Amino acid sequence: MLNALIRWSISNRWVVNLLALVWLLLGVYSTFQMPVDVFPDFAPIQVVVLTEAPGFAPEEVESAVTRPLEVGLNGTANVKVVRSISTVGLSVITVIFHDGSNIFTARQLVSEKLQGARAKLPAGVKDPVLAPITTAAGDILKIGLYSTGQTSPMELRTLADWTIRMRLLSVGGVSNVVVIGGEVKQYQVLVDPNRLRQYDVTLEQVLAAAGGSSINAAGGILRTNEKEQLIRGLGRVSAPSEIAESVITSRNGSPVLLKNVATVKVGPEFQIGDAIVDGHPGVVLTVFKQPWSNTLDLTHNLEQALTEMKGSFPADVRTVITFRQADFIELAIRNVCEAVILGGALVMLILFVFLQNWRTAFISLTAIPLSLLSAIIILKFQGYTINTMTLGGLAIAIGEVVDDAIVDVENIYRRLRENQISSPAQNAFKVVYQASLEVRGSVVYATFIVALVFLPVLSLGGLEGKIFSPLAYSYLVSLFSSLAVALTVTPSLCYMLLRLPKNLARGETKTVEYLKKLYLPLIRFSLSRPKTVISSAVCLFFVSLVPLTVMGSEFLPEFDENNLIVVTNSMPGTSLHTTTAIGRELISHFVKQHDIVAASQRAGRAEGGEDFGAGNFSEFDIRLKPESKNRRDILYHVRHEFAHVPGLIADSGSYLQHRMEHALSGVNAAIAIKIFGADLDILHEKAKEVEGVMKTIGGAVDVHVEPIIPVPQISIKINRGVAARYGVTVKQLSASIEAAFKGVAVAQVLEGQKTFDIYVLLQPEFRDNLALIQSVLIDTPSGAKIPLGSLAEVKEGESPNTISHENISRRVYVQANVSGRDLGGVIDEARSKIASKVKLPSGYYIIYGGQFEAQEAAAKQLSILSATAVMGMLLLLSLAFKSVRAAALIMANLPLALVGGVWAVLFGGAVISVGSLVGFITLFGISTRNGIMLVTHFNHLLSTSQSDFEEVIVQSALERLSPVLMTALTAALGVLPIAILGGAGRELEKPLAIVILGGMITSTALTLIVIPALLKVFGADLAPIKRAGG
């Protein structure tokens, strides 16, 4: 079939090349149509369930809300892990599904489970809701607002909530916009208990009067003979003075108004979160995208919408972009594209140096755009995005997509040149066709061998699979596209451009002649001392295994990203005001640094957001100039500044690093040591012991325990017996307590398109004083008014600030990052020391999570799958050559390639990452191609040549020197820019490129020397075997 395809392509060369041109244009079009993102979506499918329980302490939220919901969700199909946080008034449950799950199916399954669990929730708990659909890296833009003049925090927040947020939500592709900071506007009815007693009015009456103060009535329709008119009762209020005039009741014939017992005014909602922007009190809007949205296009659309709105802002309002994910994407894509272009240029240089003929160079080079753009078309059809990994696969493949074409062109050119001086000369069509068939077997089998070797990468699971599988897929699609080009376009172009004698040189190029002159003595030496050469190669291989014993390991390298994130926790119970005061001082210092563009702090949690932080929690976003070269120094400086704040625990890193770490373990750190058990005090005690051990380990930084220290609280414990004697139910008393101290939204005020709550609660002095809290009067059915202290015990106490679960078990973690040392070394030392120094009670256990866990899983999976792939290679080569010995001779390239790869890793940092392991797999596939070319040609000459055995080896080695060197150099130089340049977007591919570069050097050099020696010793029995694919 392939023979017929080659013949048809040469016969219909104009059709083939016209179709290739159309395909090329389609590829260019597809390139501009594909969505662009930073990385493949690496996070597992997850559904977040938010349940508000106003007034509930963390322990009550855990027992009354989180646990019933967890039990209800337990057993949901395809669920991998369930994590939860119970904090003051809020339960956050994250249900993580196995790879391959569908987000919409997952949300449907969770919704169905919640239907049954809702009935078990106590009164006062709101219905669980699902958070909007987004991804782990879904927050793509953070917009800071602050005022330099008269605009108040309330006006700033109103602008953010009702103008900016609404406009941004209307942009296609936006999933959610979360606002934090400023003051949320409320119409407040602040009740004075003393005046309630004076007017003999109950709090329930005030609630009813305030709730009925802003209502419109529908009066039906007035019909006359000529028309119909709508009857409306307009009772909605528009100002505090109108609310104050609302009637509660009457006493002695006089109305009692709200203003008689309460102060009615516009005021700020009780703050649970705040923001600092560039050192100023402000507001931060975080924009989340839908999973399928194009990040770059969406960012540009959002920025355009923001620009359009700025003209309507007050003159003193400033907008600052404090986080922009597109910065890294744009820089990363640009860097990877530069690597592709530089790699392509180096490949072109190699072709011109070796071929020194523009026609042969042009034919070979056509494989690059055709193969890469074919891959783009297929990737687009499969639903992939253009990201650093798919582009990385193309960048690595750029030196290899010309290999098949080089082999074909070189062989056709040489056969046409030989035919030119032979007598009689054969028809050019026949020469081109037979020359293509001569190498067809090696080209096809080499491509399938590479594909087989890459199957382990495609089979990776977890986060590492989501990251590297697109790279492997784009790489393989490029290679198979290059095979299609070599079987169709290359022979047709060769016939069109090379068939005339005037287009052929009389002899080989001076470069090739010189290289053969240098190579011939090496072959003679190898053949004269084959056992010495083989034994030396074996010794070199075993010596190269020694560095593996001293190398460190890591999951992924650090990203050269311009978006830094610092997550901080201070002592639980720390006020929001104190947290923002610290943040304001730090940010004011940071924004003075040269390379820092903007900085912001988000403290506490946003209303309606998925965050669960209390007043002691905050996140800082620090945006650097995209082209900044001082990222490491700035990160060190940031860590240093936070470390000098007393009582502050800080975890610093890049945005993507935090997101990947959280996707791996649920913790924003490289190492997460999780302790499971039932008693929170014991968990915290053991966590502190683990923390102490971790702080003694070199390279471990940002070490701290999950903060679960008890925080002060005022508890109101209802005395059921006393309450019953007065006829007051627990429900009535609970409602009164909520209304008095937390406040209740009873109605709304409409201001144009804006809606603001009318809130009823006690005046601040009655809410902030323990003695006055006890004196608050509670109404009874008999009309008597009883002090709260007589119906309930009011006292100060303590409660854990948060309680974490994983798979329904209580959990406390110790987290740490790594700096100046490999991740594997830190983990090995930690495991050893913790095992010897931390003794756990029965029923308590430790699980180590984080990046290293994924690294170990990936290494184990790749080892098993790679061993299987090597066996598959041996089987495929044995079938192709009908000889196990021939297959073994070809696979001798694998240890020869390993030698250079190992030494390249050693001198490149001595740390093996998942990228390095993928590099070794790629290297084995590439190096096998050279062995196939040599052994296939040797086999061909052995069956057709009349020369003696040793001369056949010499002839086959010399004739394959040029294509072997060209394919090896193009493969090595194609990845050279990635290996030496580094920078944003190249972090994951750089370890891979270093391995390929080092391995190709030793593999090629040793292949040209060792393979002839192996053929001398073991190749004689190959004489009767037909060449592969012949």
PDB file of C-alpha atoms in Angstrom, residues 26 87 114 202 208 241 260 279 327 350 399 406 533 536 639 660 684 687 754 811 824 861 869 943 1002:
ATOM      1  CA  LEU A  26      -5.626  25.674   6.296  1.00  0.00           C
ATOM      2  CA  THR A  87     -15.380  27.822  59.735  1.00  0.00           C
ATOM      3  CA  LEU A 114     -27.569  17.191  48.089  1.00  0.00           C
ATOM      4  CA  THR A 202     -40.806  44.555  71.091  1.00  0.00           C
ATOM      5  CA  ALA A 208     -42.292  43.710  61.183  1.00  0.00           C
ATOM      6  CA  SER A 241     -36.016  59.452  56.587  1.00  0.00           C
ATOM      7  CA  ASN A 260     -38.736  56.801  68.144  1.00  0.00           C
ATOM      8  CA  GLY A 279      -0.922  50.879  49.699  1.00  0.00           C
ATOM      9  CA  ASP A 327       1.176  38.386  31.094  1.00  0.00           C
ATOM     10  CA  ILE A 350      22.536  22.199   9.130  1.00  0.00           C
ATOM     11  CA  GLY A 399      14.357  18.980  14.566  1.00  0.00           C
ATOM     12  CA  ILE A 406      16.297  14.155   5.018  1.00  0.00           C
ATOM     13  CA  VAL A 533      35.339  -0.717  21.577  1.00  0.00           C
ATOM     14  CA  SER A 536      34.766   0.427  26.585  1.00  0.00           C
ATOM     15  CA  ARG A 639       9.929  36.316  51.908  1.00  0.00           C
ATOM     16  CA  MET A 660      -0.703  23.156  40.940  1.00  0.00           C
ATOM     17  CA  HIS A 684      -2.521  20.183  66.765  1.00  0.00           C
ATOM     18  CA  ALA A 687       1.393  18.894  64.025  1.00  0.00           C
ATOM     19  CA  LYS A 754     -29.217  49.136  42.417  1.00  0.00           C
ATOM     20  CA  ARG A 811      -7.122  16.545  59.378  1.00  0.00           C
ATOM     21  CA  GLY A 824      13.226  14.482  46.987  1.00  0.00           C
ATOM     22  CA  GLN A 861       4.327   4.749  36.261  1.00  0.00           C
ATOM     23  CA  ALA A 869       7.489  -0.098  25.698  1.00  0.00           C
ATOM     24  CA  SER A 943      22.095  -8.957   0.595  1.00  0.00           C
ATOM     25  CA  THR A1002      26.821  10.600  22.889  1.00  0.00           C
TER      26      THR A1002
END
